[in-house]
Coordinates of C-alpha atoms and ligand atoms in Angstrom, one line a residue:
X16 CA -22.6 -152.4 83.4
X17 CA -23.4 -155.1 86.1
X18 CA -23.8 -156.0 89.4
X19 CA -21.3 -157.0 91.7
X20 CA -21.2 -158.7 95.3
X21 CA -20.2 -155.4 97.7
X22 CA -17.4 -157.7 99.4
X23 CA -14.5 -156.5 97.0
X24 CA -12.9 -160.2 98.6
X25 CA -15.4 -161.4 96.8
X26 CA -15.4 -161.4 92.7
X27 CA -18.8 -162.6 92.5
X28 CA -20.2 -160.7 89.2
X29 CA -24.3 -160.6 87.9
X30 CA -25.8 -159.4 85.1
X31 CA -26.9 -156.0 85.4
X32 CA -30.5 -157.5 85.2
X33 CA -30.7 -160.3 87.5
X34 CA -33.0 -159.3 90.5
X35 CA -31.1 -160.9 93.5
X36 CA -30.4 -158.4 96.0
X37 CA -27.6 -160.4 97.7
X38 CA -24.5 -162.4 96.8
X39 CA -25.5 -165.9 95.9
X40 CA -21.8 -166.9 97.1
X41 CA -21.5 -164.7 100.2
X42 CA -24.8 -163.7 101.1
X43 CA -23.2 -159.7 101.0
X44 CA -24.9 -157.1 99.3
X45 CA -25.2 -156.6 95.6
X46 CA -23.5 -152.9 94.3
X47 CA -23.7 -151.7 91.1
X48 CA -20.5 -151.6 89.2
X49 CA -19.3 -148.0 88.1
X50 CA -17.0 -148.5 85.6
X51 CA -15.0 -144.8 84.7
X52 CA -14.2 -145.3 81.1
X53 CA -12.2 -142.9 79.3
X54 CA -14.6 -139.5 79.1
X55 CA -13.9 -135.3 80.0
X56 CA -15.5 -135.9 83.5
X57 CA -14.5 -132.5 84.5
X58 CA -16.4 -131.4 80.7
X59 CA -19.4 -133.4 82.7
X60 CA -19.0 -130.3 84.8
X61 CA -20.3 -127.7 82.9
X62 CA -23.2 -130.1 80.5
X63 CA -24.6 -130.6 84.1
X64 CA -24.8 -127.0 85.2
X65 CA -26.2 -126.3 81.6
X66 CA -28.8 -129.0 82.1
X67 CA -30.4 -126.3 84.8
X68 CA -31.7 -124.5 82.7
X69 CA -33.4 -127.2 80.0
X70 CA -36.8 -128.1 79.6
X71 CA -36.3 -131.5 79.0
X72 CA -37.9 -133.9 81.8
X73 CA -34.8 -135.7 82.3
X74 CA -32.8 -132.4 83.2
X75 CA -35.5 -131.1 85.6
X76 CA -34.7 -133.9 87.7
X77 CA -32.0 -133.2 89.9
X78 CA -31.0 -136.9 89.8
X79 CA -31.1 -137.6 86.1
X80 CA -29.4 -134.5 85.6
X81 CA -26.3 -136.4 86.5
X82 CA -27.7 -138.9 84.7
X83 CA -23.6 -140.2 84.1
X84 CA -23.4 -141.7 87.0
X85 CA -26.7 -144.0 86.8
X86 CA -27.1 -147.2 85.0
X87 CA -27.6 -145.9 81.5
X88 CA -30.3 -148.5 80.6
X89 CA -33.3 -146.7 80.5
X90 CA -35.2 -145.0 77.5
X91 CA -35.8 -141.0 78.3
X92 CA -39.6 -141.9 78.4
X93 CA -39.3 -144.4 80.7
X94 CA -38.1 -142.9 83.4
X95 CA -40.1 -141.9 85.9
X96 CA -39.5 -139.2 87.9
X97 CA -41.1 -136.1 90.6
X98 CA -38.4 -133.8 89.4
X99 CA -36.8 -135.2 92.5
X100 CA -33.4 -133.9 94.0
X101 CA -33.8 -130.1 93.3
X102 CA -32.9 -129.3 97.1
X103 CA -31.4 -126.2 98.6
X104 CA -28.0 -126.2 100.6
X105 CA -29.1 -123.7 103.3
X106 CA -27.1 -121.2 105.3
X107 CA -27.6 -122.4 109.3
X108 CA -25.8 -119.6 111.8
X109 CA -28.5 -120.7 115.0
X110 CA -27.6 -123.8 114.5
X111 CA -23.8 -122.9 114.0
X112 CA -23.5 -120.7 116.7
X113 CA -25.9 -123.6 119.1
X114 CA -22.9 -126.2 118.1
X115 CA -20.2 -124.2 119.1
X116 CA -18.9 -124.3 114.5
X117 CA -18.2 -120.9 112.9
X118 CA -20.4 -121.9 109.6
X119 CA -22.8 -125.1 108.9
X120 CA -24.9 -125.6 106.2
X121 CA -28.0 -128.0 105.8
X122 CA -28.5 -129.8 102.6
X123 CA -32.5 -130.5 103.0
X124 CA -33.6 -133.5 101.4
X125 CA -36.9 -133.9 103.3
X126 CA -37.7 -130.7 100.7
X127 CA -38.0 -134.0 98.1
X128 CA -41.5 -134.5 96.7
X129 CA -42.9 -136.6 99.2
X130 CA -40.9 -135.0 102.1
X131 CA -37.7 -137.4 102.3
X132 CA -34.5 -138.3 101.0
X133 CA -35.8 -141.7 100.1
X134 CA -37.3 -140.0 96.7
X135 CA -33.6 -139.8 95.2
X136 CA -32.8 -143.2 95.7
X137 CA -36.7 -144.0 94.2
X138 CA -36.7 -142.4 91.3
X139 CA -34.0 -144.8 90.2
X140 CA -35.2 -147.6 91.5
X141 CA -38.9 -147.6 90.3
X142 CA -37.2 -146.7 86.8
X143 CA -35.8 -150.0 86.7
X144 CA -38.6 -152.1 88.3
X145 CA -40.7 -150.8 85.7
X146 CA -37.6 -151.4 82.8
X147 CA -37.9 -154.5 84.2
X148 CA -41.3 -155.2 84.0
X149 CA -42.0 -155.9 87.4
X150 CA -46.3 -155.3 88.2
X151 CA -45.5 -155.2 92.3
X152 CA -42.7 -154.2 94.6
X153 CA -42.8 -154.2 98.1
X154 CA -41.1 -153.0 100.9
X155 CA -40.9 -152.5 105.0
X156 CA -40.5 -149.3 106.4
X157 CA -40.2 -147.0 109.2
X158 CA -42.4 -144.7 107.5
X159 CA -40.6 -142.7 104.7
X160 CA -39.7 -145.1 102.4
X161 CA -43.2 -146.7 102.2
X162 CA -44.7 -143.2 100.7
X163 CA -42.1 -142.9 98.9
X164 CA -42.2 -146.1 97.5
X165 CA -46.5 -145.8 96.8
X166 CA -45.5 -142.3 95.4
X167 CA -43.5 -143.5 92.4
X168 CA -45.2 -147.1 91.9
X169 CA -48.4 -145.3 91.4
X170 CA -46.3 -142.5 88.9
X171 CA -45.6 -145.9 87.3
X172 CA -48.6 -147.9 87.1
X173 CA -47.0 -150.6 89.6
X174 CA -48.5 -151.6 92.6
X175 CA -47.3 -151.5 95.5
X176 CA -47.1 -153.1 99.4
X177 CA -45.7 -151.6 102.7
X178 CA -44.9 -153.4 105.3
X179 CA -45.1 -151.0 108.4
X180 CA -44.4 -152.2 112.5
X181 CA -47.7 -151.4 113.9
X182 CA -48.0 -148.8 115.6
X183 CA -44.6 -147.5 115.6
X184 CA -44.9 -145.0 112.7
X185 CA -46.2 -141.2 112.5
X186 CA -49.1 -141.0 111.3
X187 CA -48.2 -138.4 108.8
X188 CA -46.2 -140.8 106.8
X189 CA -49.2 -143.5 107.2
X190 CA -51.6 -141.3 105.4
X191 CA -49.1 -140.5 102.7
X192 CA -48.7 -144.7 101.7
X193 CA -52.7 -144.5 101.9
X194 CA -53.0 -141.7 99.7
X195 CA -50.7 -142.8 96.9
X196 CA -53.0 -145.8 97.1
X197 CA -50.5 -148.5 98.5
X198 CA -51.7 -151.9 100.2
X199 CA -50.8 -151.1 103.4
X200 CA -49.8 -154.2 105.7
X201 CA -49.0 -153.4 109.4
X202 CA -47.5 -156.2 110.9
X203 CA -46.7 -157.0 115.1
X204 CA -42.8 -155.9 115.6
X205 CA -40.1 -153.3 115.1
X206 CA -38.6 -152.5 111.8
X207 CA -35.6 -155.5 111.8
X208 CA -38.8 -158.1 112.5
X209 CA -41.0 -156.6 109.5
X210 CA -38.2 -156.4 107.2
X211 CA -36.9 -160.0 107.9
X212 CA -40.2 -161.4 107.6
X213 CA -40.7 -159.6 104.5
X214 CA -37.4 -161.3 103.5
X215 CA -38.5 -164.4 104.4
X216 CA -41.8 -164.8 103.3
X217 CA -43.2 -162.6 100.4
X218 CA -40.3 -163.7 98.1
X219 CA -41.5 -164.5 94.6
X220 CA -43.6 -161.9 92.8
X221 CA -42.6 -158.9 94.2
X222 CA -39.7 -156.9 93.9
X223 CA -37.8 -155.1 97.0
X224 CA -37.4 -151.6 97.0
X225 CA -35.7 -151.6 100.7
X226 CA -32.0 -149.7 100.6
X227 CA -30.5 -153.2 100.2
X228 CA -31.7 -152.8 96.9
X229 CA -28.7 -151.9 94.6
X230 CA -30.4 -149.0 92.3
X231 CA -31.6 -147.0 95.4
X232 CA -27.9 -146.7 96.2
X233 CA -27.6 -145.0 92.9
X234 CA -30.4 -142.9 92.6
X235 CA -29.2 -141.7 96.5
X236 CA -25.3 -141.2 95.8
X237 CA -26.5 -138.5 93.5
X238 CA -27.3 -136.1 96.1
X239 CA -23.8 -135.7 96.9
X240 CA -22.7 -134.8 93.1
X241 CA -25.6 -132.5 94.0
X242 CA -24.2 -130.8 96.5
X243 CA -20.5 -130.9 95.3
X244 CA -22.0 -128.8 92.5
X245 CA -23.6 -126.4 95.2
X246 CA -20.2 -125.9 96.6
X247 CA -18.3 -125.4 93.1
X248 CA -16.9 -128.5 93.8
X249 CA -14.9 -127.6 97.0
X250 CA -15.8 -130.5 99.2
X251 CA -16.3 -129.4 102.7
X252 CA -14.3 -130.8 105.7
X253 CA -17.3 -132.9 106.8
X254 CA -20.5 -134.4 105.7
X255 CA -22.9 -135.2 108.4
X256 CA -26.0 -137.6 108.5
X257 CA -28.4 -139.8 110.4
X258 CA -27.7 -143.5 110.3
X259 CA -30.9 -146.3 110.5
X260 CA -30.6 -149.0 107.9
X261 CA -27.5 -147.1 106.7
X262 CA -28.1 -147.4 102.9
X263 CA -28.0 -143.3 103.0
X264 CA -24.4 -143.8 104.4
X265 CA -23.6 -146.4 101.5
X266 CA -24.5 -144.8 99.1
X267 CA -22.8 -141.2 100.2
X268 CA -19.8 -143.4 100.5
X269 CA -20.3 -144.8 96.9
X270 CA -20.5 -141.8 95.9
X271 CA -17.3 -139.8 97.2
X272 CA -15.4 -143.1 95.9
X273 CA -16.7 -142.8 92.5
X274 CA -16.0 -138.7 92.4
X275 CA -12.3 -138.8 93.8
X276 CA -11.8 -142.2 91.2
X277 CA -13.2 -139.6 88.0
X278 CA -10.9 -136.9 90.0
X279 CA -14.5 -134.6 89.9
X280 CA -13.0 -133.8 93.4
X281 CA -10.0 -133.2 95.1
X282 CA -10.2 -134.0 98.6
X283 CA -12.6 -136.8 100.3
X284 CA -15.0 -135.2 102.9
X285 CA -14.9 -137.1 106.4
X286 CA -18.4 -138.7 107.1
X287 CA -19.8 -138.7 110.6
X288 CA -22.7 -141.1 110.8
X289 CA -24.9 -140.2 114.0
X290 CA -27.7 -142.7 115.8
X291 CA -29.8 -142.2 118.9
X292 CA -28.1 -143.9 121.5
X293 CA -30.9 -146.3 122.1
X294 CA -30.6 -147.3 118.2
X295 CA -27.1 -147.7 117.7
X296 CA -26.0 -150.9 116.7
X297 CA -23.6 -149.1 114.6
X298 CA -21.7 -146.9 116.8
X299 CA -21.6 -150.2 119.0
X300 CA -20.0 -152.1 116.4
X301 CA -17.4 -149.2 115.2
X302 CA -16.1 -148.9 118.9
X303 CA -15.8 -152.4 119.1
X304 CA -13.1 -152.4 116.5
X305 CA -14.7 -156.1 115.4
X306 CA -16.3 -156.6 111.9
X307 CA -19.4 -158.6 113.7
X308 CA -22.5 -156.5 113.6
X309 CA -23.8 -155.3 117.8
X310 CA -27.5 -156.0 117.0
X311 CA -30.0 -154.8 119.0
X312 CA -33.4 -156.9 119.7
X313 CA -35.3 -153.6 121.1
X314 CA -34.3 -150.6 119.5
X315 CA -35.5 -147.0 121.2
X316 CA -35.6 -144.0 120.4
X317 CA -38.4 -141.4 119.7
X318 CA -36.8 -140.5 115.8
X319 CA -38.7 -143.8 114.4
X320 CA -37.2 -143.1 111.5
X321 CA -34.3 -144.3 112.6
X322 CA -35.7 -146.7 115.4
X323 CA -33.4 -149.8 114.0
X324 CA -31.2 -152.5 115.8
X325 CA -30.2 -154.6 112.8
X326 CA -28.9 -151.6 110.0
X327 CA -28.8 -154.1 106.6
X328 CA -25.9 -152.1 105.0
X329 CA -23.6 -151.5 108.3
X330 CA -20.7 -153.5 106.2
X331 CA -21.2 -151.2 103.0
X332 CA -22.1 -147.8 106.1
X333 CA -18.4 -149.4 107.4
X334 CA -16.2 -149.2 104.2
X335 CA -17.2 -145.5 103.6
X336 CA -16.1 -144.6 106.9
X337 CA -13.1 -145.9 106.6
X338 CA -12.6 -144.8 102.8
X339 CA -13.4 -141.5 104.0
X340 CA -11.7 -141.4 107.5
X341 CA -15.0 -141.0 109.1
X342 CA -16.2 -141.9 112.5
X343 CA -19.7 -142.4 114.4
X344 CA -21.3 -141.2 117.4
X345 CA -24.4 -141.7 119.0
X346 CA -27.1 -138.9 121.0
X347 CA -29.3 -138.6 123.6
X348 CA -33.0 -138.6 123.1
X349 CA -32.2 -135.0 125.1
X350 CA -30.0 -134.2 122.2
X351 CA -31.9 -134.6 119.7
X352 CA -35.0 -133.0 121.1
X353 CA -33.0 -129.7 121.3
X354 CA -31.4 -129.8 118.4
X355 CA -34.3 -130.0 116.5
X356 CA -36.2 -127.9 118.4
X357 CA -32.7 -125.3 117.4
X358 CA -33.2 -126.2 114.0
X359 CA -36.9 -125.1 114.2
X360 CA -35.9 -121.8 115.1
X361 CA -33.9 -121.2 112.3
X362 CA -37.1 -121.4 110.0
X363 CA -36.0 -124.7 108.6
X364 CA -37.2 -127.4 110.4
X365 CA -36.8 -131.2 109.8
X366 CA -38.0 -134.7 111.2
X367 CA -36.6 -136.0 114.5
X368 CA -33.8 -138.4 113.3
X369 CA -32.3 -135.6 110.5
X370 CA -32.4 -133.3 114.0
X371 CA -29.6 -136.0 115.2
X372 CA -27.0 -134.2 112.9
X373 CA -27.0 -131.0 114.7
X374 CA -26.9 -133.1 118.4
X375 CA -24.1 -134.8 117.3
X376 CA -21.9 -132.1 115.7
X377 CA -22.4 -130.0 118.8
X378 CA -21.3 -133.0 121.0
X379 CA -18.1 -133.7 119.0
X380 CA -17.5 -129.6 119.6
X381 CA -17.5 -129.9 123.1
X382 CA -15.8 -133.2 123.0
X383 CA -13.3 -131.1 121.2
X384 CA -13.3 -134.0 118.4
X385 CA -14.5 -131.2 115.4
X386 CA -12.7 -128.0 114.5
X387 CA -14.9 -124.8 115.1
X388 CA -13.8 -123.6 111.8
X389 CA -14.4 -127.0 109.9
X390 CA -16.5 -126.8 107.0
X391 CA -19.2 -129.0 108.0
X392 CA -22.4 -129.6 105.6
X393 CA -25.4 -131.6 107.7
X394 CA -28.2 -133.7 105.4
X395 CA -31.1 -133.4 106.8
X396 CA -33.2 -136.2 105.9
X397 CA -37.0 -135.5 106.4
X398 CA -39.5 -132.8 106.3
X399 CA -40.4 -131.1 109.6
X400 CA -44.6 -132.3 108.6
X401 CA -43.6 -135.8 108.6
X402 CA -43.7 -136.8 112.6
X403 CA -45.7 -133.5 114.0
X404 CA -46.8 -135.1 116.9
X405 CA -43.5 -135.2 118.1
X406 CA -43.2 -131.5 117.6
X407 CA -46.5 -131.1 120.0
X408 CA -44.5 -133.8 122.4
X409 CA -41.7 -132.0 122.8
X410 CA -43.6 -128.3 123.4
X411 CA -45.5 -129.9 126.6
X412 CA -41.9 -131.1 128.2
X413 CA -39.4 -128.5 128.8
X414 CA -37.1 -129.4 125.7
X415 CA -38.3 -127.1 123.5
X416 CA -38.6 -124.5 125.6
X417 CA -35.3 -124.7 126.6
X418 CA -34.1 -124.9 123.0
X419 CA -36.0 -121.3 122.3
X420 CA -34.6 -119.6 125.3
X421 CA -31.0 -120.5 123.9
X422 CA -31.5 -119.2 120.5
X423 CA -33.3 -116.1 121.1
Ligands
LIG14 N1 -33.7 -140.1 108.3 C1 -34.9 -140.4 107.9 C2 -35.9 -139.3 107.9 C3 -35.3 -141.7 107.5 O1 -36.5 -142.0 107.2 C4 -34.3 -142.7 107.6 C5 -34.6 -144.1 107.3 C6 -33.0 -142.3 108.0 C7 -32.8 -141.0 108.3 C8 -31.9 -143.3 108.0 O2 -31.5 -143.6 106.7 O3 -31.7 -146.1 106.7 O4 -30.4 -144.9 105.0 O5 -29.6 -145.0 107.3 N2 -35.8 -144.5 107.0 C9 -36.1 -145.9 106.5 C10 -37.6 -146.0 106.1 C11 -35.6 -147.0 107.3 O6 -38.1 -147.1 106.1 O7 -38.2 -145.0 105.8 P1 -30.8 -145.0 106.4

């Protein structure tokens, strides 16, 4: 097992435990190296279902359960873990039948311990801070990561520092960093600012925990073996998710390269990356058919999860589009509102920027880009409780009012 520079034009190879999270020749970003030896994958199949029922901690986790596809470094007892990743794939006909598709399903990952998908990618990556031996990590944040982050340094005994843009947070996800006893640094700017600073100055002592950091990329890619298991291993036509920093993207993409190389599956679901169309430096670059990055100085949108002009993984977000055949879109602050509110009504609810999914599935619908009768699978990415003042926003403009009258 080690690290390798995510450039495949580039050989550059590390040792599985040097801390660098980019290439020392390139300046690309670090992957971990998944090397298929010779084993019964599809055997893996039917330990991992088995694994449901054990009592073991390890097994309880719905990312160590596919514990196969992690760096197999760490002790049992070191591991440390919220029994993480044990998330429903939920039946969604409002929503279907609001997009114009026959049949969508969610996969909710805000229903993670601390209320977001970041908690898959943490489990792994605390594990090997603390295998390690780092005593601090840091990272900067929109919000979600942060608790996340405090959440599992403090299961750990590490501590921890988030770097927020002042101001430009919810306050639900504030108050969960402050509770898991974080050091909480709010600093002038947007997201790209904070992290680049971050980059910049607090080098040294602590360890990053952003998505740029190779073992979140595992610990995330594991929702997808996840869900492949939900659907008996039938891939659907389409996977659909937000897109911010893009490491969610990366790591999905990692991940459906890694099960069609182990032939777990068959066929490789397209991925459809979605932004709000004042965030979406991505969507700009794809359309521009260049490989330079569109960044944007002043990202806006109202989802400040995914409020983000300078996306660190866009070239590693790129290569699973195209491995997968994927495409972006962006939607309208309009969009999303409704969509969300939609997706409210079905009992579910989620956090602004996972309500993009829904906006931009409907658009591709009427743009007549999407099948009615795909198969289509959404992530949703955070919990409804983590940006409530949104919610109360939306209810005094005519968005969500709007949004009930159509699914009723
Ligand atoms: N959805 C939610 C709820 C998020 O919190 C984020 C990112 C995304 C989608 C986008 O995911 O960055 O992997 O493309 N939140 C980060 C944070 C940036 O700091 O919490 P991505």
């Amino acid at each position: 097992m080690y690290l390798q520079c995510s450039d495949r034009r580039c050989s550059t190879v590390l040792d599985i435990h040097d801390r660098s999270l980019s290439c020392r020749r390139c300046g690309n970003l670090l992957e971990v190296a998944f090397e298929p030896e010779l084993r019964d994958w599809p055997g893996l199949k039917r330990i991992w279902w088995e694994r449901r029922v054990s009592g073991v901690p390890l097994d309880r986790s719905g990312i160590w359960r596919f514990r196969e596809f992690l760096p197999d470094l760490y002790r049992p007892e070191e591991v440390v873990t919220l029994e993480e990743g044990n998330v429903p794939l939920l039946s969604a006909p409002r929503s279907a039948a609001y997009a114009g598709l026959k049949n969508l399903r969610f996969k909710h990952l805000g229903w993670n311990p601390t209320g977001s998908f970041k908690d898959g990618g943490m489990t792994v990556a605390i594990t090997h801070a603390k295998y390690l031996g780092v005593t601090q990590v840091a990272c900067a944040s929109t919000g979600n990561t942060a608790a996340s982050m405090a959440a599992y340094a403090a299961r750990a005994g590490i501590s921890a520092r988030v770097y927020l843009p002042q101001g430009a947070i919810s306050k639900a996800k504030l108050a969960q960093s402050v509770d898991y006893g974080a050091e909480i640094v709010q600093v002038e700017g947007n997201f790209d600012s904070v992290l680049e600073h971050l980059l910049r100055t607090a080098g040294g002592e602590a360890y990053f925990l952003n998505s740029i950091n190779p073992f979140r990329i595992e610990g995330q890619k594991i929702f997808i073996l996840g869900l492949m298991e939900q659907v008996d291993w039938n891939p659907p036509d389409y996977i659909v998710l937000p897109g911010g920093n893009l490491g969610n993207a990366s790591a999905f993409g990692k991940a459906l390269d890694e099960l069609k190389a182990t032939n777990l599956i068959g066929k490789v679901p397209r991925m459809v990356v979605v932004q709000a169309e004042g965030a979406n430096p991505f969507v700009r670059t794809w359309r521009s058919g260049t490989e330079s990055l569109q960044v944007l100085s002043e990202p806006r949108t109202a989802a400040s999860a995914i409020r983000i002009g300078a996306p660190r993984s866009w070239k590693k977000a790129l290569r699973a589009l195209q491995f997968t055949d994927g495409m972006c879109l962006d939607v309208s602050e309009a969009e999303i509102a409704e969509a969300k509110a939609t997706i409210g009504r079905e009992g579910v609810g989620c956090e602004p920027a996972s309500a993009t999914t829904l906006a931009g599935i409907r658009k591709l619908i009427w743009q007549g880009q999407l099948d009615r009768d795909a198969d289509v699978v959404a992530i949703l990415t955070g919990h409804m409780l983590k940006d409530p003042d949104y919610v109360i926003r939306m209810r005094e403009s005519s968005v969500g009012d709007l949004a009930s009258r159509r699914s009723t």
